[in-house]
Coordinates of N, CA and C in Angstrom, one line a residue:
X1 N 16.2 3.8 -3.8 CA 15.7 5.1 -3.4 C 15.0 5.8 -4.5
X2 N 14.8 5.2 -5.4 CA 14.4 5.9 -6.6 C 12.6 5.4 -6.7
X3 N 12.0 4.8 -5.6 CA 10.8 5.0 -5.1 C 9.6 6.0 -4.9
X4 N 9.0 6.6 -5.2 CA 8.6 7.4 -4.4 C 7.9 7.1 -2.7
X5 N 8.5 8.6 -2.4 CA 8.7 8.4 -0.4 C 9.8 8.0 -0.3
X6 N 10.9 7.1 -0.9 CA 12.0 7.0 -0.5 C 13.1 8.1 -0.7
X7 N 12.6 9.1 -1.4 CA 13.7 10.4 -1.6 C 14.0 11.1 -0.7
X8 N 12.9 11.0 0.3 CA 12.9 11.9 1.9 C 13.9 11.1 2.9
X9 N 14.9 9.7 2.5 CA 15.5 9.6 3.5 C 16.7 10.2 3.5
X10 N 17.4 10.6 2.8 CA 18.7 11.2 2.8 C 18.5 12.9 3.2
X11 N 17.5 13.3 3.5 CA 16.9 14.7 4.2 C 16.6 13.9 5.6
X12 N 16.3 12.9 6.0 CA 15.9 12.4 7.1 C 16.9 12.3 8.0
X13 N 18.2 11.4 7.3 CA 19.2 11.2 7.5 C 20.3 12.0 8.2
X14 N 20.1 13.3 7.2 CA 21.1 14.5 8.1 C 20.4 14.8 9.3
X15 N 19.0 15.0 9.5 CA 18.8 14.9 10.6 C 18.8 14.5 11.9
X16 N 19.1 13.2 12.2 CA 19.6 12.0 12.9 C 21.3 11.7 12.9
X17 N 21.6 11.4 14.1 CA 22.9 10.8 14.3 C 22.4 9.2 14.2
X18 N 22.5 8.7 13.0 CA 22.2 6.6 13.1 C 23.3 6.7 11.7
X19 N 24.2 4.9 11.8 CA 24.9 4.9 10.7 C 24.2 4.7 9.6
X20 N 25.0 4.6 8.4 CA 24.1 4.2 7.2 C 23.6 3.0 7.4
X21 N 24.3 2.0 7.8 CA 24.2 0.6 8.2 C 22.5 0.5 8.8
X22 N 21.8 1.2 9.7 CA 20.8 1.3 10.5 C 20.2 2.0 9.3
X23 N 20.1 3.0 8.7 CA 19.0 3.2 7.4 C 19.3 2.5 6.5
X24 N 20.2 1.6 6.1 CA 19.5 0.8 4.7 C 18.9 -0.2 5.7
X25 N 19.2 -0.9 7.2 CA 18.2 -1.5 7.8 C 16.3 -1.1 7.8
X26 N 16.6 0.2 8.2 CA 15.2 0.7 7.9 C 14.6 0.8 6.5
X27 N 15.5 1.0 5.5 CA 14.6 1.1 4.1 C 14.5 -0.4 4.2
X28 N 15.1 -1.4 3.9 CA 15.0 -2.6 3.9 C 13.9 -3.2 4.3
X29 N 13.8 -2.6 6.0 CA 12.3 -3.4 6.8 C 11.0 -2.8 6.1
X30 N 11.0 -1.6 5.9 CA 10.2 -1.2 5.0 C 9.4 -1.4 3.7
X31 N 10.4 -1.5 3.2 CA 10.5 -2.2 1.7 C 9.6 -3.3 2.1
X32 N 10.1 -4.0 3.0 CA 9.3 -6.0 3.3 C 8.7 -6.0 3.2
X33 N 8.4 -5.1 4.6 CA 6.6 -4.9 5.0 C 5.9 -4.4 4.3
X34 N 6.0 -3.7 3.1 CA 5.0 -3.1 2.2 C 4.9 -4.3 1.4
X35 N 6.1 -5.2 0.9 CA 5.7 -6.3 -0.2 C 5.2 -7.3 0.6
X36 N 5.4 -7.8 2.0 CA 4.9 -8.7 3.0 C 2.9 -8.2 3.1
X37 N 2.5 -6.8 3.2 CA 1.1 -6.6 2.7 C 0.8 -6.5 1.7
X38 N 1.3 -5.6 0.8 CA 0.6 -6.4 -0.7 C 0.6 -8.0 -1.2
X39 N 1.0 -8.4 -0.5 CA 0.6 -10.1 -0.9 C -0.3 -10.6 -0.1
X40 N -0.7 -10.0 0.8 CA -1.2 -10.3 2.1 C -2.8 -10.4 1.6
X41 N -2.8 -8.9 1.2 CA -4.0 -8.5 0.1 C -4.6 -9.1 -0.8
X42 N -3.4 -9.6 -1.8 CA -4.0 -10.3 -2.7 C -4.5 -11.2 -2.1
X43 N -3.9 -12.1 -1.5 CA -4.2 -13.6 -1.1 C -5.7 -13.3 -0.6
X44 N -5.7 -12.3 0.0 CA -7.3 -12.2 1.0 C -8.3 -12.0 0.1
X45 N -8.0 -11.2 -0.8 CA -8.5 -11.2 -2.3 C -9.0 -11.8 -3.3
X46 N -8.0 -12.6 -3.3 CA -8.6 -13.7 -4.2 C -9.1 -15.4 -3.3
X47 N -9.2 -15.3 -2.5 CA -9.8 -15.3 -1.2 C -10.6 -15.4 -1.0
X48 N -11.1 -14.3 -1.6 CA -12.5 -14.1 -0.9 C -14.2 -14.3 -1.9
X49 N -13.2 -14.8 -2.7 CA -14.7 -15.1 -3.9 C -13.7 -16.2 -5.1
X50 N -14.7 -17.1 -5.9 CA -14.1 -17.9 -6.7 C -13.5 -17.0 -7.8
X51 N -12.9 -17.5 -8.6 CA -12.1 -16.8 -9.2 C -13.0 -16.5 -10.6
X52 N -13.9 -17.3 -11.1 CA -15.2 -16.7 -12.2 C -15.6 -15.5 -12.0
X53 N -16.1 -15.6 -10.4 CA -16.8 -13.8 -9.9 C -15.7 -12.8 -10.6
X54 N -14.5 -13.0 -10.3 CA -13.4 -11.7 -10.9 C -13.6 -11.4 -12.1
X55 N -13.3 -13.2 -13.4 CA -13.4 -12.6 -14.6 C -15.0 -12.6 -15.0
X56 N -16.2 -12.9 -14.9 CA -17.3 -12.6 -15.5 C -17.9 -11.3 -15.2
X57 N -17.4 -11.1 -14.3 CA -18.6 -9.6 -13.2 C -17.9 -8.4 -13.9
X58 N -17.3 -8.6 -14.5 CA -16.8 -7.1 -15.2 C -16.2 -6.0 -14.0
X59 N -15.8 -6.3 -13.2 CA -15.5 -5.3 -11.9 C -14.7 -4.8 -12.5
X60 N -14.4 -3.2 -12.2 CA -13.5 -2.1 -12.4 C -12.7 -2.3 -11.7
X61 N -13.0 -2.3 -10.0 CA -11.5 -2.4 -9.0 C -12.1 -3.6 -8.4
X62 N -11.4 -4.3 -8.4 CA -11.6 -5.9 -7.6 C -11.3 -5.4 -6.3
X63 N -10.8 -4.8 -5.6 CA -10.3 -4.8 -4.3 C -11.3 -3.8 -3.3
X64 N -11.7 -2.8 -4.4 CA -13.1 -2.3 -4.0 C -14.3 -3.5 -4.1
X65 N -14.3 -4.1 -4.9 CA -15.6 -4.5 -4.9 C -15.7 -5.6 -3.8
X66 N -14.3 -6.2 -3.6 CA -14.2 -7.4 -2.7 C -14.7 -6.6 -1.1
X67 N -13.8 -5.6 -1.0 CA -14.1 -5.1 0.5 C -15.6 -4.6 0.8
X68 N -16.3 -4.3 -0.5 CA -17.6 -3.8 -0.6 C -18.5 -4.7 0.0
X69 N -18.5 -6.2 -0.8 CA -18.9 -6.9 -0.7 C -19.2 -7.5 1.1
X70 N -17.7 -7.5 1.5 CA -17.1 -8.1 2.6 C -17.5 -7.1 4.1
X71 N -17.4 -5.8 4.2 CA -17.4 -5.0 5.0 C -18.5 -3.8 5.0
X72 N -18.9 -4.5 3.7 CA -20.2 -3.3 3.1 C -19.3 -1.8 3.2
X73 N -20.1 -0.4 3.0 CA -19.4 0.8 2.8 C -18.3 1.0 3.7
X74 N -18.2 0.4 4.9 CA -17.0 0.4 5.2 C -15.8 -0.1 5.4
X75 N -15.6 -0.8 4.5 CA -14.7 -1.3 3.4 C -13.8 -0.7 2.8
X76 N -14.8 -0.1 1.8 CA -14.7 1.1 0.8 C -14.5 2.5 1.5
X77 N -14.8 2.8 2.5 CA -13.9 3.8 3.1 C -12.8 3.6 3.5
X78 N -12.3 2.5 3.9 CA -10.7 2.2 4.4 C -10.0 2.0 3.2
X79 N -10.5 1.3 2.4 CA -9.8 1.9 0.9 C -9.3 2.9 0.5
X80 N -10.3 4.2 1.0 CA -10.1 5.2 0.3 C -8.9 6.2 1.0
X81 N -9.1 6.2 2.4 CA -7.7 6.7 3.8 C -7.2 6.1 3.4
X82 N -6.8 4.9 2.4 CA -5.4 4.3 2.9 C -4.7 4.7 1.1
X83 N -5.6 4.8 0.5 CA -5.3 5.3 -1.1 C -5.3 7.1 -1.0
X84 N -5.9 7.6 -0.1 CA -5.9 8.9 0.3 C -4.4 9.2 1.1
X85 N -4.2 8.3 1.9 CA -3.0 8.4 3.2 C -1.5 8.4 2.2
X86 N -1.5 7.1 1.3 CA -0.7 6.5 0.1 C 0.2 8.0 -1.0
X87 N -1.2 8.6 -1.4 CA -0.4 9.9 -1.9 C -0.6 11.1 -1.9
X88 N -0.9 11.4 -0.3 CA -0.4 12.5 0.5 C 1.3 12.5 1.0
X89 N 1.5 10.9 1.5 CA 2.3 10.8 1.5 C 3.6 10.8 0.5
X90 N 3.5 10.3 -0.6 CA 4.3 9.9 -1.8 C 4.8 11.7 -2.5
X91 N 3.8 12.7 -1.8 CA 3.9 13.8 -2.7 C 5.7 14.5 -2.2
X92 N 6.1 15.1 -3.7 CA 7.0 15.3 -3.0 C 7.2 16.8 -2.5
X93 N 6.1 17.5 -2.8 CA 6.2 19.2 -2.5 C 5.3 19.4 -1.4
X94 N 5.1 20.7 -1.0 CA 4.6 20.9 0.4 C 2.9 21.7 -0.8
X95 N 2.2 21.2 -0.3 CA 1.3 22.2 -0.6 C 1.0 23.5 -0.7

């Protein structure tokens, strides 16, 4: 729980009648599926161009430049909603 986003489940929790048994199921599935797509990523990533392109091209963000490449600007905008989406959510105060 010491995640960020994961602090809001024991506020979630009193909310809901489910046993503990069903939320550490849910942090659990959660947990996967975030480490089940970031590997997802990489792999498509490195993937997607020889591995020289990474280290010679001097790229700043490889994952931009690959989606750049791949989806042209709109790529790079789903990057940015999902890096945008990432820590709106993660915040932990209300604006």
């Amino acid at each position: 729980m010491a995640y960020v986003g994961f602090d809001i489940v024991p506020h979630v929790a009193e909310e809901y009648d489910f046993p503990p048994k069903t939320a550490f199921g849910l942090i659990s599935l959660a947990v996967s599926d975030g480490e089940i797509l970031y590997i997802l990523v990489a792999i498509a990533i490195a993937a997607a161009f020889p591995w020289e392109v990474f280290l010679y091209d001097n790229l700043n963000w490889v994952t931009g430049s690959v989606m750049s490449e791949l989806l042209w600007s709109m790529g790079v905008v789903f990057l940015v909603i999902g890096v945008t989406m990432g820590m709106v959510t993660g915040m932990k105060r209300k604006i």
